[in-house]
Coordinates of C-alpha atoms and ligand atoms in Angstrom, one line a residue:
Chain J
M308 CA 81.2 90.9 77.0
A309 CA 83.2 88.3 78.8
V310 CA 83.3 86.9 82.3
Y311 CA 86.3 87.9 84.5
T312 CA 87.0 86.3 87.8
F313 CA 89.1 87.7 90.6
T314 CA 89.2 87.9 94.4
L315 CA 87.6 91.0 95.7
N316 CA 87.9 91.7 99.4
G317 CA 88.6 88.1 100.1
K318 CA 85.7 86.7 98.1
L319 CA 85.9 85.0 94.7
T320 CA 84.0 87.3 92.3
S321 CA 82.9 87.1 88.7
V322 CA 81.7 89.9 86.6
E323 CA 80.4 90.0 83.0
V324 CA 81.6 93.3 81.4
P325 CA 83.1 94.5 78.1
S326 CA 86.8 93.9 78.1
D327 CA 87.7 97.6 78.1
T328 CA 85.7 98.4 81.2
T329 CA 87.9 100.1 83.8
L330 CA 88.1 98.5 87.3
L331 CA 86.6 101.7 88.6
E332 CA 83.5 101.3 86.4
T333 CA 83.3 97.6 87.3
L334 CA 83.4 98.4 91.0
R335 CA 81.0 101.3 91.0
E336 CA 78.5 100.4 88.3
T337 CA 78.5 96.6 88.0
L338 CA 79.2 95.7 91.6
G339 CA 77.6 98.7 93.3
L340 CA 80.7 99.3 95.4
T341 CA 80.7 103.1 95.4
G342 CA 83.2 103.7 98.1
T343 CA 86.0 104.0 95.5
K344 CA 85.7 107.5 94.1
E345 CA 86.4 109.0 90.7
G346 CA 88.2 112.3 90.6
C347 CA 90.3 112.9 87.5
G348 CA 90.0 109.6 85.7
K349 CA 93.6 109.9 84.6
G350 CA 95.9 108.7 87.4
E351 CA 96.5 112.1 88.9
C352 CA 94.4 112.4 92.0
G353 CA 94.4 109.0 93.7
A354 CA 90.7 109.2 94.7
C355 CA 90.2 105.8 93.0
T356 CA 93.1 104.0 94.8
V357 CA 92.6 100.3 95.5
I358 CA 95.0 97.5 96.4
V359 CA 95.9 95.1 93.6
N360 CA 98.0 92.1 94.5
G361 CA 99.2 94.0 97.6
K362 CA 100.1 97.2 95.9
A363 CA 98.3 100.6 95.6
A364 CA 97.0 101.2 92.1
N365 CA 94.6 103.6 90.4
A366 CA 91.4 101.8 89.5
C367 CA 90.7 104.3 86.7
L368 CA 93.8 103.2 84.8
I369 CA 93.2 99.4 84.9
V370 CA 90.9 97.5 82.6
T371 CA 89.0 94.6 84.1
S372 CA 90.3 92.1 81.6
Q373 CA 93.8 92.7 83.1
L374 CA 92.6 91.4 86.5
V375 CA 91.9 87.7 85.9
G376 CA 93.1 85.9 89.0
A377 CA 94.1 89.2 90.8
D378 CA 93.6 89.9 94.5
I379 CA 91.8 93.2 94.9
R380 CA 91.0 95.1 98.0
T381 CA 88.8 98.2 98.1
I382 CA 87.6 100.5 100.9
E383 CA 84.6 98.2 101.4
G384 CA 87.1 95.5 102.6
L385 CA 88.5 97.6 105.4
G386 CA 86.8 96.9 108.7
S387 CA 83.8 94.6 108.9
D388 CA 80.2 94.5 110.1
G389 CA 80.3 98.2 111.0
I390 CA 83.5 97.9 113.0
L391 CA 86.2 100.3 111.7
D392 CA 89.7 99.1 111.0
S393 CA 92.6 100.7 112.8
L394 CA 93.3 103.2 110.1
Q395 CA 89.7 104.3 109.8
T396 CA 89.6 104.8 113.6
A397 CA 92.8 106.8 113.5
F398 CA 91.4 109.0 110.7
V399 CA 88.3 109.7 112.7
E400 CA 90.0 110.3 116.0
T401 CA 92.7 112.6 114.4
G402 CA 90.3 114.7 112.4
A403 CA 92.0 113.6 109.1
V404 CA 88.7 113.8 107.2
Q405 CA 86.9 117.0 106.1
C406 CA 84.8 116.7 102.9
G407 CA 85.8 113.0 102.8
Y408 CA 86.1 112.7 99.0
C409 CA 89.8 111.7 99.1
T410 CA 89.4 109.6 102.2
P411 CA 88.8 106.1 100.7
G412 CA 91.8 106.5 98.4
M413 CA 94.0 107.8 101.2
L414 CA 93.0 104.9 103.4
M415 CA 93.9 102.4 100.7
S416 CA 97.2 104.0 100.0
A417 CA 97.9 104.0 103.8
R418 CA 96.8 100.3 104.1
A419 CA 99.1 99.3 101.2
L420 CA 101.9 101.0 103.1
L421 CA 101.2 99.3 106.4
L422 CA 100.9 95.9 104.6
K423 CA 104.6 96.3 103.8
K424 CA 106.0 98.3 106.7
N425 CA 104.7 98.2 110.3
N426 CA 106.9 101.0 111.4
P427 CA 107.0 103.5 108.5
S428 CA 109.1 106.7 108.7
T429 CA 107.6 110.1 108.2
E430 CA 109.2 110.1 104.8
E431 CA 107.6 106.8 103.8
I432 CA 104.2 107.9 105.0
R433 CA 104.4 111.1 102.9
E434 CA 105.7 109.1 99.9
S435 CA 102.8 106.6 100.2
I436 CA 100.2 109.3 99.9
A437 CA 102.0 111.6 97.4
G438 CA 99.7 110.3 94.7
N439 CA 96.6 111.2 96.6
L440 CA 95.3 114.8 96.4
C441 CA 93.4 116.3 99.2
R442 CA 91.8 119.7 98.7
C443 CA 90.8 120.2 102.4
T444 CA 93.0 118.9 105.1
G445 CA 96.5 120.1 104.3
Y446 CA 97.7 116.5 104.7
A447 CA 99.3 116.9 108.1
K448 CA 96.4 115.2 110.0
I449 CA 96.3 112.4 107.4
A450 CA 100.0 111.7 107.9
E451 CA 99.5 111.8 111.7
A452 CA 96.6 109.4 111.5
I453 CA 98.6 106.9 109.5
R454 CA 101.4 107.1 112.0
K455 CA 99.0 106.6 114.9
A456 CA 97.4 103.6 113.2
A457 CA 100.8 102.1 112.7
V458 CA 101.6 102.6 116.4
S459 CA 98.3 101.1 117.6
A460 CA 98.7 98.1 115.3
R461 CA 102.1 97.4 116.6
E462 CA 100.9 97.7 120.2
R463 CA 98.2 95.3 119.6
G464 CA 100.7 93.0 117.8
V465 CA 98.8 92.9 114.5
Chain F
M894 CA 88.3 98.6 72.1
D895 CA 88.7 94.8 72.5
V896 CA 91.3 93.8 75.2
I897 CA 92.5 90.2 74.7
T898 CA 94.5 88.2 77.3
P899 CA 97.2 86.1 75.5
Q900 CA 98.8 83.0 77.0
N901 CA 102.4 83.7 76.0
V902 CA 104.8 85.9 74.0
K903 CA 104.6 83.6 71.0
E904 CA 100.8 84.0 70.7
V905 CA 101.2 87.8 70.9
L906 CA 103.8 87.9 68.1
E907 CA 101.6 85.6 65.9
E908 CA 98.5 87.8 66.5
L909 CA 100.5 91.0 65.9
A910 CA 101.8 89.6 62.6
K911 CA 98.3 88.9 61.4
D912 CA 96.8 92.2 62.4
P913 CA 98.9 95.4 61.8
Y914 CA 96.3 97.5 63.7
A915 CA 96.5 95.4 66.9
G916 CA 98.6 96.8 69.8
V917 CA 99.8 95.9 73.3
L918 CA 98.8 97.1 76.7
A919 CA 101.3 97.0 79.5
G920 CA 100.7 99.0 82.7
G921 CA 98.3 101.2 80.8
T922 CA 99.4 104.4 82.5
D923 CA 100.1 106.1 79.2
L924 CA 97.9 104.2 76.8
L925 CA 94.7 104.3 78.9
V926 CA 95.0 108.0 79.6
K927 CA 95.3 108.6 75.8
W928 CA 92.4 106.3 75.1
K929 CA 90.2 108.0 77.6
S930 CA 91.1 111.4 76.1
N931 CA 90.2 110.0 72.6
I932 CA 93.7 110.7 71.4
I933 CA 94.0 107.1 70.3
T934 CA 91.3 104.5 69.5
P935 CA 93.0 101.1 69.2
P936 CA 90.6 98.5 67.9
R937 CA 92.4 95.5 69.5
L938 CA 94.9 95.3 72.3
F939 CA 96.8 92.4 73.8
T940 CA 97.3 92.9 77.5
I941 CA 100.8 91.6 78.2
L942 CA 101.1 92.6 81.9
G943 CA 100.6 89.0 83.1
L944 CA 103.3 87.5 80.9
Q945 CA 105.9 86.5 83.4
E946 CA 108.5 85.7 80.6
L947 CA 108.7 89.5 80.1
N948 CA 109.2 90.3 83.8
F949 CA 112.8 89.7 84.8
I950 CA 116.0 91.4 86.0
R951 CA 119.1 89.4 85.2
E952 CA 122.8 89.9 85.3
E953 CA 124.4 88.2 82.3
E954 CA 128.1 88.3 81.3
G955 CA 128.6 91.8 82.6
Y956 CA 125.3 93.1 81.3
L957 CA 122.1 93.9 83.1
K958 CA 119.1 92.6 81.2
I959 CA 115.7 93.9 82.1
G960 CA 112.3 92.6 80.9
P961 CA 109.9 95.3 79.5
L962 CA 107.3 94.6 82.1
V963 CA 109.4 95.4 85.1
T964 CA 107.6 98.2 86.9
H965 CA 109.3 101.5 87.9
Q966 CA 108.8 100.6 91.6
D967 CA 110.3 97.1 91.2
L968 CA 113.3 98.7 89.4
A969 CA 113.7 101.4 92.1
E970 CA 113.7 98.7 94.8
S971 CA 115.8 96.1 93.0
A972 CA 119.1 95.3 94.8
I973 CA 120.7 94.3 91.5
V974 CA 119.7 97.6 89.8
Q975 CA 120.9 99.6 92.9
R976 CA 124.2 97.8 92.7
H977 CA 124.9 97.9 89.0
A978 CA 123.0 101.0 87.8
P979 CA 122.0 103.1 90.8
L980 CA 121.2 106.1 88.6
L981 CA 118.4 104.0 86.9
A982 CA 116.9 103.0 90.2
K983 CA 117.0 106.7 91.1
A984 CA 115.2 107.7 87.9
C985 CA 112.5 105.1 88.3
G986 CA 111.9 106.1 91.9
Q987 CA 111.0 109.6 90.6
V988 CA 108.3 108.6 88.2
G989 CA 104.8 109.9 89.0
S990 CA 103.3 108.5 92.2
L991 CA 103.5 105.1 93.9
Q992 CA 100.3 104.1 92.2
I993 CA 101.8 104.9 88.8
R994 CA 105.2 103.3 89.7
N995 CA 103.4 100.1 90.7
R996 CA 101.8 99.8 87.3
G997 CA 104.0 101.7 84.8
T998 CA 106.7 99.6 83.1
I999 CA 110.1 100.4 81.7
G1000 CA 109.0 99.1 78.3
G1001 CA 106.0 101.4 78.2
N1002 CA 108.2 104.3 79.2
L1003 CA 110.6 103.7 76.3
V1004 CA 107.9 103.0 73.6
T1005 CA 105.9 106.1 74.8
A1006 CA 109.1 108.1 74.0
S1007 CA 108.0 111.2 75.8
P1008 CA 110.7 114.0 75.8
A1009 CA 110.2 114.0 79.5
G1010 CA 110.4 110.2 80.1
D1011 CA 112.4 109.6 83.2
T1012 CA 114.2 106.4 82.3
I1013 CA 115.4 107.6 78.9
P1014 CA 118.3 109.9 79.9
A1015 CA 119.4 107.3 82.5
L1016 CA 119.4 104.5 80.0
V1017 CA 121.1 106.6 77.4
V1018 CA 124.1 107.3 79.6
L1019 CA 124.2 103.6 80.5
N1020 CA 124.6 102.9 76.8
A1021 CA 121.4 100.8 76.7
S1022 CA 120.0 98.8 73.7
V1023 CA 116.5 97.4 73.3
V1024 CA 115.6 94.0 71.9
L1025 CA 112.7 94.1 69.4
Q1026 CA 111.1 90.8 68.6
S1027 CA 108.5 89.9 65.9
A1028 CA 107.2 86.7 64.4
Q1029 CA 110.0 86.9 61.8
G1030 CA 112.9 87.2 64.3
E1031 CA 114.6 89.7 66.6
R1032 CA 116.9 92.7 66.3
Q1033 CA 118.8 94.8 68.8
V1034 CA 118.8 98.6 68.5
P1035 CA 120.8 101.1 70.5
L1036 CA 118.4 103.2 72.6
R1037 CA 119.9 106.4 71.0
D1038 CA 118.6 105.2 67.6
F1039 CA 115.3 103.7 68.9
I1040 CA 113.7 107.0 69.8
T1041 CA 113.4 109.3 66.8
G1042 CA 111.1 112.1 68.0
P1043 CA 108.4 113.0 70.5
G1044 CA 106.3 109.8 70.7
K1045 CA 108.2 108.3 67.8
T1046 CA 110.3 105.2 67.7
V1047 CA 111.6 102.7 65.1
L1048 CA 109.3 100.0 66.5
Q1049 CA 107.5 98.4 63.6
P1050 CA 103.9 97.0 63.5
G1051 CA 104.2 93.4 64.7
E1052 CA 107.2 94.1 66.9
L1053 CA 107.3 93.8 70.7
L1054 CA 110.0 95.3 72.9
T1055 CA 111.2 92.2 74.8
A1056 CA 114.3 93.4 76.7
V1057 CA 116.4 96.4 77.7
L1058 CA 120.1 95.7 78.2
F1059 CA 123.3 97.7 79.2
P1060 CA 126.7 97.0 80.6
C1061 CA 126.8 96.9 84.4
M1062 CA 128.6 99.9 85.8
E1063 CA 132.3 99.4 86.6
V1064 CA 133.7 100.1 90.0
T1065 CA 135.5 103.1 88.6
E1066 CA 132.2 104.6 87.4
V1067 CA 129.8 106.8 89.2
G1068 CA 126.4 108.1 88.2
F1069 CA 123.8 110.7 89.0
Y1070 CA 120.1 111.3 88.1
R1071 CA 118.0 114.3 89.0
K1072 CA 114.6 115.4 87.9
L1073 CA 113.4 118.9 88.3
G1074 CA 109.7 119.3 88.5
Q1075 CA 107.1 121.7 89.8
R1076 CA 106.7 119.5 92.8
Q1077 CA 108.3 116.3 94.0
A1078 CA 105.5 113.8 93.3
M1079 CA 103.4 113.5 90.1
A1080 CA 105.1 116.3 88.2
I1081 CA 106.4 115.9 84.7
S1082 CA 110.0 117.0 84.6
I1083 CA 110.9 120.6 83.6
V1084 CA 114.4 119.3 83.0
N1085 CA 116.0 116.0 83.9
L1086 CA 119.6 115.0 83.7
A1087 CA 121.6 111.8 84.0
L1088 CA 125.3 111.4 84.0
K1089 CA 127.8 108.7 84.2
A1090 CA 131.6 109.2 84.6
T1091 CA 134.8 107.3 85.0
L1092 CA 137.0 108.8 87.6
E1093 CA 140.6 108.4 88.6
N1094 CA 141.6 110.2 91.8
A1095 CA 138.7 112.6 91.3
V1096 CA 139.8 113.4 87.8
I1097 CA 137.2 112.9 85.1
K1098 CA 138.6 110.4 82.6
D1099 CA 135.3 110.0 80.7
I1100 CA 131.8 111.4 81.1
C1101 CA 128.5 111.0 79.4
I1102 CA 125.6 113.5 80.1
A1103 CA 122.0 113.2 78.8
C1104 CA 119.1 115.6 79.5
G1105 CA 115.3 115.2 79.0
S1106 CA 112.6 117.8 78.5
V1107 CA 115.0 120.2 76.7
G1108 CA 114.5 119.0 73.1
P1109 CA 112.2 116.7 71.0
T1110 CA 114.1 113.7 72.3
V1111 CA 116.9 113.2 74.8
V1112 CA 119.8 115.5 74.3
E1113 CA 123.4 114.4 75.0
L1114 CA 125.8 117.2 76.0
K1115 CA 128.8 116.1 74.0
K1116 CA 130.7 119.3 73.9
T1117 CA 130.3 119.9 77.6
A1118 CA 131.4 116.4 78.2
N1119 CA 134.5 116.9 76.2
R1120 CA 135.3 120.1 78.0
L1121 CA 134.9 118.4 81.4
K1122 CA 137.4 115.6 80.6
G1123 CA 140.7 115.9 82.4
H1124 CA 139.2 118.3 85.0
C1125 CA 139.5 117.5 88.7
L1126 CA 136.1 117.4 90.5
D1127 CA 137.7 119.4 93.4
T1128 CA 138.6 122.5 91.3
S1129 CA 136.7 125.7 91.4
E1130 CA 136.7 126.3 87.6
L1131 CA 133.9 123.6 87.2
R1132 CA 131.3 126.2 87.6
D1133 CA 132.6 128.1 84.5
V1134 CA 133.0 124.9 82.5
V1135 CA 129.3 124.0 83.0
A1136 CA 127.9 127.5 82.9
N1137 CA 126.9 127.4 79.2
A1138 CA 126.0 123.7 79.1
G1139 CA 122.4 124.6 78.3
D1140 CA 123.5 126.0 74.9
E1141 CA 123.7 122.5 73.6
T1142 CA 119.9 122.0 74.2
S1143 CA 116.9 123.3 72.3
P1144 CA 114.1 123.6 74.9
I1145 CA 110.7 125.1 74.3
S1146 CA 108.7 127.4 76.6
D1147 CA 105.5 125.9 77.9
L1148 CA 103.2 126.3 80.8
R1149 CA 105.7 124.5 83.1
A1150 CA 108.8 126.6 82.4
S1151 CA 110.4 129.0 79.9
Q1152 CA 113.1 128.2 77.5
E1153 CA 115.6 130.4 79.3
Y1154 CA 114.8 128.8 82.6
R1155 CA 115.3 125.3 81.2
R1156 CA 118.6 126.2 79.6
K1157 CA 119.9 127.7 82.9
M1158 CA 118.7 124.7 84.9
V1159 CA 120.7 122.3 82.6
G1160 CA 123.9 123.9 83.9
E1161 CA 122.6 123.9 87.5
L1162 CA 121.7 120.3 87.5
L1163 CA 125.0 119.4 85.9
Y1164 CA 126.9 121.3 88.5
E1165 CA 124.8 119.5 91.2
G1166 CA 125.6 116.2 89.5
L1167 CA 129.4 116.9 89.5
Q1168 CA 129.2 117.8 93.2
S1169 CA 127.4 114.5 93.8
L1170 CA 130.1 112.6 91.9
R1171 CA 132.8 114.3 94.0
R1172 CA 131.1 113.2 97.2
Q1173 CA 130.7 109.6 95.9
S1174 CA 134.4 109.4 94.9
A1175 CA 135.4 110.7 98.3
G1176 CA 133.2 108.3 100.2
Ligands
LIG1224 C1 99.7 110.6 86.6 C2 100.8 110.1 85.8 C3 102.1 110.5 86.1 C4 103.2 110.1 85.3 N1 104.4 110.5 85.7 C5 105.5 110.2 84.9 C6 106.8 110.6 85.3 O1 107.0 111.3 86.3 N2 107.8 110.2 84.5 C7 107.7 109.4 83.4 O2 108.6 109.1 82.7 N3 106.4 109.0 83.0 C8 105.3 109.4 83.8 N4 104.1 108.9 83.4 C9 103.9 108.2 82.2 C10 103.9 106.6 82.3 O3 103.5 106.3 83.6 C11 105.2 106.0 82.0 O4 105.6 106.3 80.7 C12 105.1 104.4 82.1 O5 106.4 103.9 82.1 C13 104.4 103.8 80.9 O6 104.4 102.4 81.1 P1 103.1 101.5 80.9 O7 103.5 100.1 81.2 O8 102.0 102.0 81.8 O9 102.7 101.7 79.4 P2 101.3 101.5 78.6 O10 100.5 102.7 78.8 O11 100.8 100.2 78.8 O12 101.9 101.6 77.1 C14 102.5 102.7 76.6 C15 102.8 102.5 75.1 O13 103.9 101.6 75.0 C16 103.5 100.4 74.2 N5 104.1 99.3 74.8 C17 104.2 99.0 76.2 N6 105.0 97.9 76.4 C18 105.4 97.5 75.2 C19 106.3 96.4 74.7 N7 106.8 95.6 75.6 N8 106.5 96.3 73.4 C20 106.0 97.2 72.5 N9 105.2 98.2 72.9 C21 104.9 98.4 74.2 C22 102.0 100.4 74.3 O14 101.4 99.8 73.1 C23 101.7 101.9 74.3 O15 101.7 102.4 73.0 C24 103.0 109.3 84.2 C25 101.7 108.9 83.9 C26 100.6 109.3 84.6 C27 99.2 108.9 84.3
LIG1225 S1 90.3 109.0 89.4 FE1 91.9 107.6 89.3 S2 93.5 108.8 89.9 FE2 92.0 110.3 89.7
LIG1226 S1 89.0 115.7 102.9 FE1 88.2 116.9 101.2 S2 89.6 116.2 99.6 FE2 90.5 115.4 101.4

């Protein structure tokens, strides 16, 4: 066991876990943040997607000891005090959610895209979620929701 | 498994020299998958991903020198790589998904030595070498000799891959990379093919072709390359010249594709590559 300190959703956070604990286990089991999902556990489904130092990453393929000093954002960091963020709103309004299992990962991949590009092309939107599997929606509404969120963020100048 | 965070490369080399069973962890996209599936059980690992001294892309005396920790996504987006070795940027852009490209490194891809590894054929046609460093010193090995079989390299216990280097492409040279998978994202290649050629008025002066997923390691199509030399890219006989290119490979049948299909696709990808060279030389 050792103590690892990183920034999680804007707050300095320390956890005491064995050095080979995955970030996914640390989030879900040590910190009780169960918004991040586990699908395959092997990098193939994207259900566990979080943002590490501004980039989308699979939390199942990172060990916590690799994160000293890192800046991590999870689904719990989107929106605040019950108010949805623009992507979440767009997903709800567009009907981009069915069973919802892929949704946290999709939202984090989409957020990582919008952090870099405020006017992404259709190609860039598809590319950003190519590592996220969805068994329900057929992806079209997800891509549309991301596009809508980008438009509304630009209109509001954020 | 004990994961240790070292301060610098020197410390890693000293620790690796003391403990032959210790290993290193880079992006973890190969190692952690194997560990979770109980294929490997390393007792001690040094996580090197934070060592900035191994994360660089430099142009030095006509060579491009790349640190082992540069991620696929950083390589795909790098202006220097796009200028001096666009086919490598292309290959890196086709690895896995964005999540995997954001973590997976070029060093990890080479040491993993998968027959399907995307950077390997690209780096072979670029004539790349790797620098291997240990507490005793360093050596440089051509990539062609570094990988000896599926998952096998000449890397010795105690050694760290500390750089990949190759000559920058000349203005007369053009390149191509294409991966054929079951779908565009996240698919391991069924066949991948890299080529680099020197052209003079659309005539092939020199050409180097390498394929992945069609043998235990990367396969270079030397006979086909020899046959192509002297041919003009505009001629119609190119189809015939490349038709049997797959005969130089030794693919297996697996759940992704049959041996016959792979062989046939080698010729197809090569033809597509030559058409791309033609367009590049015209434009
Ligand atoms: C879902 C998924 C999709 C993938 N798709 C592709 C694909 O399309 N194409 C492809 O080529 N690969 C693919 N991969 C494999 C993998 O992502 C790449 O091979 C990647 O480049 C590995 O790099 P890494 O930094 O993650 O290596 P790690 O997993 O950290 O390490 C791999 C091996 O290399 C050793 N190592 C790493 N760095 C060094 C060094 N500097 N010196 C000595 N030894 C070192 C480690 O000890 C380990 O044995 C995929 C993997 C996953 C999980
Ligand atoms: S659980 Fe991490 S990618 Fe599937
Ligand atoms: S909504 Fe069910 S998996 Fe995407």
